[in-house]
PDB file of C-alpha atoms in Angstrom:
ATOM      1  CA  MET J 197      60.608 233.014  81.599  1.00  0.00           C
ATOM      2  CA  VAL J 198      58.048 235.763  80.902  1.00  0.00           C
ATOM      3  CA  ARG J 199      56.984 235.763  84.560  1.00  0.00           C
ATOM      4  CA  ARG J 200      60.619 236.063  85.684  1.00  0.00           C
ATOM      5  CA  ALA J 201      61.189 238.990  83.304  1.00  0.00           C
ATOM      6  CA  GLY J 202      58.065 240.667  84.618  1.00  0.00           C
ATOM      7  CA  ARG J 203      59.277 240.318  88.204  1.00  0.00           C
ATOM      8  CA  ALA J 204      62.649 241.807  87.257  1.00  0.00           C
ATOM      9  CA  GLU J 205      61.007 244.813  85.609  1.00  0.00           C
ATOM     10  CA  LEU J 206      58.720 245.298  88.596  1.00  0.00           C
ATOM     11  CA  GLY J 207      61.716 245.120  90.909  1.00  0.00           C
ATOM     12  CA  LEU J 208      63.509 247.782  88.866  1.00  0.00           C
ATOM     13  CA  VAL J 209      60.455 250.051  88.976  1.00  0.00           C
ATOM     14  CA  LEU J 210      60.209 249.629  92.747  1.00  0.00           C
ATOM     15  CA  LEU J 211      63.929 250.380  93.069  1.00  0.00           C
ATOM     16  CA  VAL J 212      63.559 253.605  91.095  1.00  0.00           C
ATOM     17  CA  ALA J 213      60.530 254.572  93.188  1.00  0.00           C
ATOM     18  CA  ALA J 214      62.461 253.928  96.418  1.00  0.00           C
ATOM     19  CA  LEU J 215      65.398 256.022  95.214  1.00  0.00           C
ATOM     20  CA  ALA J 216      63.024 258.844  94.291  1.00  0.00           C
ATOM     21  CA  VAL J 217      61.381 258.788  97.712  1.00  0.00           C
ATOM     22  CA  LEU J 218      64.694 258.687  99.563  1.00  0.00           C
ATOM     23  CA  PHE J 219      66.784 261.140  97.560  1.00  0.00           C
ATOM     24  CA  TRP J 220      64.650 263.255  95.197  1.00  0.00           C
ATOM     25  CA  ASP J 221      64.226 266.280  97.489  1.00  0.00           C
ATOM     26  CA  LEU J 222      67.737 266.252  98.958  1.00  0.00           C
ATOM     27  CA  LEU J 223      69.376 268.057  96.038  1.00  0.00           C
ATOM     28  CA  GLY J 224      67.901 270.472  93.516  1.00  0.00           C
ATOM     29  CA  PRO J 225      68.060 270.125  89.704  1.00  0.00           C
ATOM     30  CA  PHE J 226      70.665 272.876  89.380  1.00  0.00           C
ATOM     31  CA  ASP J 227      72.124 271.692  86.066  1.00  0.00           C
ATOM     32  CA  LEU J 228      68.719 271.211  84.479  1.00  0.00           C
ATOM     33  CA  GLN J 229      67.674 274.716  85.505  1.00  0.00           C
ATOM     34  CA  THR J 230      70.776 276.031  83.739  1.00  0.00           C
ATOM     35  CA  PHE J 231      69.833 274.107  80.588  1.00  0.00           C
ATOM     36  CA  LEU J 232      66.241 275.341  80.731  1.00  0.00           C
ATOM     37  CA  ARG J 233      67.385 278.955  81.104  1.00  0.00           C
ATOM     38  CA  ALA J 234      69.648 278.485  78.097  1.00  0.00           C
ATOM     39  CA  GLY J 235      66.697 277.035  76.152  1.00  0.00           C
ATOM     40  CA  HIS J 236      64.614 280.101  77.009  1.00  0.00           C
ATOM     41  CA  GLN J 237      67.434 282.387  75.896  1.00  0.00           C
ATOM     42  CA  VAL J 238      67.873 280.872  72.442  1.00  0.00           C
ATOM     43  CA  LEU J 239      64.105 280.769  71.862  1.00  0.00           C
ATOM     44  CA  GLN J 240      64.045 284.509  72.552  1.00  0.00           C
ATOM     45  CA  GLY J 241      66.893 285.140  70.139  1.00  0.00           C
ATOM     46  CA  ARG J 242      69.468 285.849  72.846  1.00  0.00           C
ATOM     47  CA  SER J 243      72.796 284.235  73.603  1.00  0.00           C
ATOM     48  CA  PRO J 244      72.738 281.549  76.311  1.00  0.00           C
ATOM     49  CA  TYR J 245      76.230 282.562  77.427  1.00  0.00           C
ATOM     50  CA  VAL J 246      77.438 285.036  80.036  1.00  0.00           C
ATOM     51  CA  THR J 247      80.860 286.599  80.419  1.00  0.00           C
ATOM     52  CA  SER J 248      83.522 285.033  82.610  1.00  0.00           C
ATOM     53  CA  THR J 249      83.192 287.971  85.027  1.00  0.00           C
ATOM     54  CA  ASP J 250      79.494 287.393  85.581  1.00  0.00           C
ATOM     55  CA  PRO J 251      78.603 286.234  89.131  1.00  0.00           C
ATOM     56  CA  VAL J 252      76.610 283.336  87.645  1.00  0.00           C
ATOM     57  CA  PHE J 253      79.748 282.101  85.885  1.00  0.00           C
ATOM     58  CA  ARG J 254      81.839 282.414  89.032  1.00  0.00           C
ATOM     59  CA  ALA J 255      79.205 280.523  91.004  1.00  0.00           C
ATOM     60  CA  GLY J 256      79.425 277.609  88.578  1.00  0.00           C
ATOM     61  CA  HIS J 257      75.859 277.892  87.249  1.00  0.00           C
ATOM     62  CA  ALA J 258      76.562 279.376  83.819  1.00  0.00           C
ATOM     63  CA  PHE J 259      75.741 277.576  80.571  1.00  0.00           C
ATOM     64  CA  VAL J 260      79.084 276.512  79.072  1.00  0.00           C
ATOM     65  CA  TYR J 261      78.023 273.808  76.617  1.00  0.00           C
ATOM     66  CA  PRO J 262      77.845 274.113  72.815  1.00  0.00           C
ATOM     67  CA  ALA J 263      74.829 276.093  71.651  1.00  0.00           C
ATOM     68  CA  PHE J 264      73.116 273.087  70.060  1.00  0.00           C
ATOM     69  CA  VAL J 265      72.654 271.726  73.595  1.00  0.00           C
ATOM     70  CA  ALA J 266      70.612 274.822  74.483  1.00  0.00           C
ATOM     71  CA  TRP J 267      68.444 274.248  71.414  1.00  0.00           C
ATOM     72  CA  ALA J 268      68.000 270.599  72.398  1.00  0.00           C
ATOM     73  CA  PHE J 269      66.549 271.740  75.735  1.00  0.00           C
ATOM     74  CA  ALA J 270      64.317 274.394  74.152  1.00  0.00           C
ATOM     75  CA  PRO J 271      61.251 272.083  73.930  1.00  0.00           C
ATOM     76  CA  LEU J 272      61.510 271.362  77.658  1.00  0.00           C
ATOM     77  CA  ALA J 273      61.994 275.055  78.397  1.00  0.00           C
ATOM     78  CA  VAL J 274      58.466 275.920  77.232  1.00  0.00           C
ATOM     79  CA  LEU J 275      56.875 273.426  79.643  1.00  0.00           C
ATOM     80  CA  PRO J 276      55.951 274.172  83.265  1.00  0.00           C
ATOM     81  CA  GLY J 277      59.025 273.813  85.467  1.00  0.00           C
ATOM     82  CA  SER J 278      57.857 270.840  87.533  1.00  0.00           C
ATOM     83  CA  LEU J 279      56.723 268.933  84.445  1.00  0.00           C
ATOM     84  CA  ALA J 280      60.035 269.567  82.670  1.00  0.00           C
ATOM     85  CA  ILE J 281      61.958 268.333  85.713  1.00  0.00           C
ATOM     86  CA  ASP J 282      59.899 265.149  86.020  1.00  0.00           C
ATOM     87  CA  LEU J 283      60.081 264.372  82.296  1.00  0.00           C
ATOM     88  CA  TYR J 284      63.829 264.864  82.205  1.00  0.00           C
ATOM     89  CA  ALA J 285      64.340 262.688  85.274  1.00  0.00           C
ATOM     90  CA  ALA J 286      62.273 259.923  83.680  1.00  0.00           C
ATOM     91  CA  ALA J 287      64.233 260.251  80.426  1.00  0.00           C
ATOM     92  CA  SER J 288      67.520 260.096  82.371  1.00  0.00           C
ATOM     93  CA  VAL J 289      66.515 256.896  84.170  1.00  0.00           C
ATOM     94  CA  ALA J 290      65.352 255.318  80.903  1.00  0.00           C
ATOM     95  CA  ALA J 291      68.648 256.300  79.239  1.00  0.00           C
ATOM     96  CA  ILE J 292      70.649 254.687  82.052  1.00  0.00           C
ATOM     97  CA  VAL J 293      68.619 251.467  81.931  1.00  0.00           C
ATOM     98  CA  LEU J 294      68.984 251.135  78.153  1.00  0.00           C
ATOM     99  CA  ALA J 295      72.689 251.970  78.233  1.00  0.00           C
ATOM    100  CA  ALA J 296      73.334 249.417  80.975  1.00  0.00           C
ATOM    101  CA  ARG J 297      71.510 246.743  79.001  1.00  0.00           C
ATOM    102  CA  TRP J 298      73.467 247.552  75.826  1.00  0.00           C
ATOM    103  CA  PHE J 299      76.808 247.595  77.635  1.00  0.00           C
ATOM    104  CA  GLY J 300      76.251 244.813  80.162  1.00  0.00           C
ATOM    105  CA  ARG J 301      74.887 241.327  80.331  1.00  0.00           C
ATOM    106  CA  PRO J 302      71.240 240.525  79.567  1.00  0.00           C
ATOM    107  CA  GLY J 303      68.822 241.335  82.330  1.00  0.00           C
ATOM    108  CA  LEU J 304      68.168 244.322  84.535  1.00  0.00           C
ATOM    109  CA  ALA J 305      70.741 243.634  87.275  1.00  0.00           C
ATOM    110  CA  PRO J 306      73.456 245.830  85.641  1.00  0.00           C
ATOM    111  CA  ALA J 307      70.978 248.718  85.366  1.00  0.00           C
ATOM    112  CA  ALA J 308      69.984 248.305  89.023  1.00  0.00           C
ATOM    113  CA  LEU J 309      73.628 248.402  90.123  1.00  0.00           C
ATOM    114  CA  VAL J 310      74.266 251.570  88.131  1.00  0.00           C
ATOM    115  CA  LEU J 311      71.108 253.244  89.437  1.00  0.00           C
ATOM    116  CA  VAL J 312      72.005 252.731  93.108  1.00  0.00           C
ATOM    117  CA  SER J 313      75.481 254.274  92.766  1.00  0.00           C
ATOM    118  CA  SER J 314      75.886 257.686  94.373  1.00  0.00           C
ATOM    119  CA  THR J 315      77.179 259.296  91.180  1.00  0.00           C
ATOM    120  CA  THR J 316      74.071 258.196  89.286  1.00  0.00           C
ATOM    121  CA  VAL J 317      71.712 259.378  92.011  1.00  0.00           C
ATOM    122  CA  ILE J 318      73.390 262.795  92.076  1.00  0.00           C
ATOM    123  CA  ALA J 319      73.384 263.034  88.272  1.00  0.00           C
ATOM    124  CA  VAL J 320      69.633 262.409  88.126  1.00  0.00           C
ATOM    125  CA  GLN J 321      68.957 264.735  91.054  1.00  0.00           C
ATOM    126  CA  MET J 322      70.888 267.603  89.486  1.00  0.00           C
ATOM    127  CA  GLY J 323      69.574 267.005  85.983  1.00  0.00           C
ATOM    128  CA  THR J 324      72.989 266.617  84.370  1.00  0.00           C
ATOM    129  CA  VAL J 325      73.511 265.470  80.787  1.00  0.00           C
ATOM    130  CA  ASN J 326      75.613 262.516  81.952  1.00  0.00           C
ATOM    131  CA  PRO J 327      72.818 259.901  81.619  1.00  0.00           C
ATOM    132  CA  LEU J 328      72.204 261.025  78.035  1.00  0.00           C
ATOM    133  CA  LEU J 329      75.925 260.941  77.272  1.00  0.00           C
ATOM    134  CA  LEU J 330      76.082 257.410  78.665  1.00  0.00           C
ATOM    135  CA  PHE J 331      73.180 256.470  76.416  1.00  0.00           C
ATOM    136  CA  GLY J 332      74.937 258.038  73.425  1.00  0.00           C
ATOM    137  CA  LEU J 333      78.135 256.094  74.084  1.00  0.00           C
ATOM    138  CA  ALA J 334      76.155 252.876  74.450  1.00  0.00           C
ATOM    139  CA  ALA J 335      74.358 253.579  71.171  1.00  0.00           C
ATOM    140  CA  ALA J 336      77.663 254.258  69.386  1.00  0.00           C
ATOM    141  CA  TRP J 337      79.016 250.986  70.780  1.00  0.00           C
ATOM    142  CA  ARG J 338      75.935 249.052  69.736  1.00  0.00           C
ATOM    143  CA  LEU J 339      76.038 250.421  66.172  1.00  0.00           C
ATOM    144  CA  ARG J 340      79.817 250.113  65.753  1.00  0.00           C
ATOM    145  CA  ASP J 341      79.730 247.173  63.326  1.00  0.00           C
ATOM    146  CA  ASP J 342      76.488 247.366  61.357  1.00  0.00           C
ATOM    147  CA  HIS J 343      75.994 251.155  61.164  1.00  0.00           C
ATOM    148  CA  ARG J 344      79.455 252.649  61.381  1.00  0.00           C
ATOM    149  CA  VAL J 345      78.594 256.092  60.044  1.00  0.00           C
ATOM    150  CA  TRP J 346      75.738 256.534  62.519  1.00  0.00           C
ATOM    151  CA  SER J 347      78.007 255.271  65.270  1.00  0.00           C
ATOM    152  CA  GLY J 348      80.522 257.963  64.344  1.00  0.00           C
ATOM    153  CA  VAL J 349      77.877 260.701  64.194  1.00  0.00           C
ATOM    154  CA  ILE J 350      76.658 259.815  67.686  1.00  0.00           C
ATOM    155  CA  LEU J 351      80.205 259.621  69.024  1.00  0.00           C
ATOM    156  CA  GLY J 352      81.095 263.029  67.565  1.00  0.00           C
ATOM    157  CA  THR J 353      77.960 264.578  69.071  1.00  0.00           C
ATOM    158  CA  VAL J 354      78.685 263.149  72.515  1.00  0.00           C
ATOM    159  CA  ALA J 355      82.291 264.370  72.383  1.00  0.00           C
ATOM    160  CA  ALA J 356      81.133 267.863  71.396  1.00  0.00           C
ATOM    161  CA  VAL J 357      78.769 268.107  74.377  1.00  0.00           C
ATOM    162  CA  LYS J 358      81.601 267.538  76.861  1.00  0.00           C
ATOM    163  CA  LEU J 359      85.032 268.109  75.402  1.00  0.00           C
ATOM    164  CA  PHE J 360      86.807 265.865  77.905  1.00  0.00           C
ATOM    165  CA  LEU J 361      85.232 262.991  75.954  1.00  0.00           C
ATOM    166  CA  SER J 362      86.994 264.059  72.732  1.00  0.00           C
ATOM    167  CA  PRO J 363      89.741 261.378  73.102  1.00  0.00           C
ATOM    168  CA  LEU J 364      86.983 258.888  72.283  1.00  0.00           C
ATOM    169  CA  LEU J 365      87.217 260.130  68.685  1.00  0.00           C
ATOM    170  CA  ILE J 366      90.418 258.110  68.427  1.00  0.00           C
ATOM    171  CA  TRP J 367      88.582 254.858  69.226  1.00  0.00           C
ATOM    172  CA  PRO J 368      87.147 254.127  65.727  1.00  0.00           C
ATOM    173  CA  LEU J 369      90.474 255.114  64.189  1.00  0.00           C
ATOM    174  CA  LEU J 370      92.373 252.643  66.374  1.00  0.00           C
ATOM    175  CA  ARG J 371      89.822 249.964  65.510  1.00  0.00           C
ATOM    176  CA  ARG J 372      90.254 250.811  61.796  1.00  0.00           C
ATOM    177  CA  ARG J 373      86.611 251.733  61.399  1.00  0.00           C
ATOM    178  CA  TYR J 374      87.460 254.589  59.075  1.00  0.00           C
ATOM    179  CA  PRO J 375      83.888 255.574  58.031  1.00  0.00           C
ATOM    180  CA  ALA J 376      83.003 255.928  61.715  1.00  0.00           C
ATOM    181  CA  ALA J 377      86.192 257.909  62.370  1.00  0.00           C
ATOM    182  CA  VAL J 378      85.456 260.341  59.539  1.00  0.00           C
ATOM    183  CA  ALA J 379      81.828 260.734  60.623  1.00  0.00           C
ATOM    184  CA  ALA J 380      82.822 261.284  64.266  1.00  0.00           C
ATOM    185  CA  THR J 381      85.461 263.885  63.453  1.00  0.00           C
ATOM    186  CA  GLY J 382      83.203 265.693  60.972  1.00  0.00           C
ATOM    187  CA  THR J 383      80.266 265.787  63.375  1.00  0.00           C
ATOM    188  CA  PHE J 384      82.487 267.008  66.201  1.00  0.00           C
ATOM    189  CA  ALA J 385      83.922 269.823  64.073  1.00  0.00           C
ATOM    190  CA  ALA J 386      80.509 270.824  62.682  1.00  0.00           C
ATOM    191  CA  ALA J 387      78.937 270.915  66.157  1.00  0.00           C
ATOM    192  CA  LEU J 388      81.641 273.165  67.555  1.00  0.00           C
ATOM    193  CA  GLY J 389      81.808 275.242  64.380  1.00  0.00           C
ATOM    194  CA  SER J 390      78.141 276.180  64.573  1.00  0.00           C
ATOM    195  CA  GLU J 391      78.525 278.353  67.693  1.00  0.00           C
ATOM    196  CA  SER J 392      78.344 281.682  65.858  1.00  0.00           C
ATOM    197  CA  LEU J 393      75.189 280.545  64.050  1.00  0.00           C
ATOM    198  CA  LEU J 394      73.326 278.979  66.967  1.00  0.00           C
ATOM    199  CA  GLY J 395      74.722 280.639  70.068  1.00  0.00           C
ATOM    200  CA  HIS J 396      75.375 284.289  69.136  1.00  0.00           C
ATOM    201  CA  ILE J 397      79.025 283.881  70.093  1.00  0.00           C
ATOM    202  CA  SER J 398      82.141 283.462  67.995  1.00  0.00           C
ATOM    203  CA  GLY J 399      84.150 280.286  68.094  1.00  0.00           C
ATOM    204  CA  ALA J 400      87.045 282.171  69.652  1.00  0.00           C
ATOM    205  CA  GLY J 401      84.717 283.652  72.272  1.00  0.00           C
ATOM    206  CA  TYR J 402      83.337 280.234  73.164  1.00  0.00           C
ATOM    207  CA  PHE J 403      86.740 278.617  73.546  1.00  0.00           C
ATOM    208  CA  GLY J 404      87.877 281.637  75.552  1.00  0.00           C
ATOM    209  CA  LEU J 405      84.950 280.994  77.898  1.00  0.00           C
ATOM    210  CA  LEU J 406      86.005 277.354  78.223  1.00  0.00           C
ATOM    211  CA  SER J 407      89.567 278.456  78.927  1.00  0.00           C
ATOM    212  CA  HIS J 408      88.374 280.622  81.824  1.00  0.00           C
ATOM    213  CA  LEU J 409      86.271 277.715  83.089  1.00  0.00           C
ATOM    214  CA  GLN J 410      89.217 275.339  82.931  1.00  0.00           C
ATOM    215  CA  SER J 411      91.440 277.801  84.778  1.00  0.00           C
ATOM    216  CA  SER J 412      88.925 278.286  87.582  1.00  0.00           C
ATOM    217  CA  GLU J 413      88.074 274.610  88.031  1.00  0.00           C
ATOM    218  CA  ALA J 414      91.342 272.811  87.326  1.00  0.00           C
ATOM    219  CA  VAL J 415      92.775 273.403  90.797  1.00  0.00           C
ATOM    220  CA  ARG J 416      89.625 271.918  92.385  1.00  0.00           C
ATOM    221  CA  SER J 417      89.611 268.714  90.325  1.00  0.00           C
ATOM    222  CA  TRP J 418      91.460 265.406  90.464  1.00  0.00           C
ATOM    223  CA  SER J 419      93.158 265.387  87.085  1.00  0.00           C
ATOM    224  CA  LEU J 420      96.477 265.502  85.281  1.00  0.00           C
ATOM    225  CA  SER J 421      95.955 269.227  84.680  1.00  0.00           C
ATOM    226  CA  SER J 422      95.425 269.792  88.408  1.00  0.00           C
ATOM    227  CA  PHE J 423      98.606 267.896  89.252  1.00  0.00           C
ATOM    228  CA  LEU J 424     100.633 269.833  86.696  1.00  0.00           C
ATOM    229  CA  GLN J 425      99.201 273.133  87.865  1.00  0.00           C
ATOM    230  CA  SER J 426     100.323 272.324  91.405  1.00  0.00           C
ATOM    231  CA  THR J 427     103.865 272.025  89.991  1.00  0.00           C
ATOM    232  CA  GLY J 428     103.553 275.225  87.977  1.00  0.00           C
ATOM    233  CA  LEU J 429     103.498 273.499  84.601  1.00  0.00           C
ATOM    234  CA  ALA J 430      99.810 273.428  83.644  1.00  0.00           C
ATOM    235  CA  ALA J 431      99.497 277.007  82.402  1.00  0.00           C
ATOM    236  CA  THR J 432     102.807 276.939  80.503  1.00  0.00           C
ATOM    237  CA  PRO J 433     103.874 275.500  77.145  1.00  0.00           C
ATOM    238  CA  ALA J 434     105.839 272.914  79.134  1.00  0.00           C
ATOM    239  CA  GLY J 435     102.603 271.737  80.694  1.00  0.00           C
ATOM    240  CA  ASP J 436     101.037 271.307  77.271  1.00  0.00           C
ATOM    241  CA  VAL J 437     104.092 269.317  76.161  1.00  0.00           C
ATOM    242  CA  VAL J 438     103.855 267.032  79.209  1.00  0.00           C
ATOM    243  CA  ILE J 439     100.161 266.370  78.591  1.00  0.00           C
ATOM    244  CA  GLY J 440     100.860 265.684  74.921  1.00  0.00           C
ATOM    245  CA  LEU J 441     103.696 263.303  75.744  1.00  0.00           C
ATOM    246  CA  CYS J 442     101.467 261.425  78.203  1.00  0.00           C
ATOM    247  CA  ALA J 443      98.821 261.013  75.498  1.00  0.00           C
ATOM    248  CA  VAL J 444     101.423 259.786  72.993  1.00  0.00           C
ATOM    249  CA  ALA J 445     102.836 257.385  75.605  1.00  0.00           C
ATOM    250  CA  LEU J 446      99.410 255.892  76.247  1.00  0.00           C
ATOM    251  CA  LEU J 447      98.844 255.393  72.522  1.00  0.00           C
ATOM    252  CA  GLY J 448     102.306 253.849  72.241  1.00  0.00           C
ATOM    253  CA  LEU J 449     101.565 251.385  75.050  1.00  0.00           C
ATOM    254  CA  ARG J 450      98.325 250.466  73.379  1.00  0.00           C
ATOM    255  CA  SER J 451     100.067 249.813  70.062  1.00  0.00           C
ATOM    256  CA  ALA J 452     102.772 247.782  71.778  1.00  0.00           C
ATOM    257  CA  ARG J 453     100.168 245.546  73.413  1.00  0.00           C
ATOM    258  CA  ARG J 454      98.685 244.819  69.988  1.00  0.00           C
TER     259      ARG J 454
END
């Protein structure tokens, strides 16, 4: 059994090495460079954000995450660039492997399948936060019964990093894990409410920046907002009503199934 486990781990290491050799230099760590610049900015007492008219914002390389994310990358920002890139890539792979093991069946096969997917390869190449978000969701899932408050704190943090994950805050409420629901909602609100303290930008300014980002990217995405915008509804109160009704309908279907 030990020998079989050792062979599986060796196989996973060889797989990661092969992926690195084949794909590492094909795409630059554009997202990670954005995070490292933001880390430099906050360490120097400056805001990590630019205006929506800045060419960097229009090019899609501006920092648009909550300010605590910039502070989280500050330790990496003081390291030499190549070392920071390699360390973050290693941390991303480790996060994916652990998350796959916590979500999937025992063994390393689920992790190997996730690692060879194109979305995972691109995420690691670009240095996105997606592997860490996956790890956070897996940790919240793993702690959901025995450590409900910590599960909620992790879930609220993950949802604050990327707001499209905020519907996950409903999960502990639907499962009647009320301590986790309170912790998740409180953490989410505290993380987003700390912008003026950590990021040198008001809450209204930050959400205005996100609004500009949503407007510029919605038409290029496959989403409900994109579909509604193509019909002229997305930027109107009617569009908001349609999105809200869809969310209520999904919750209603879920309750009916129970």
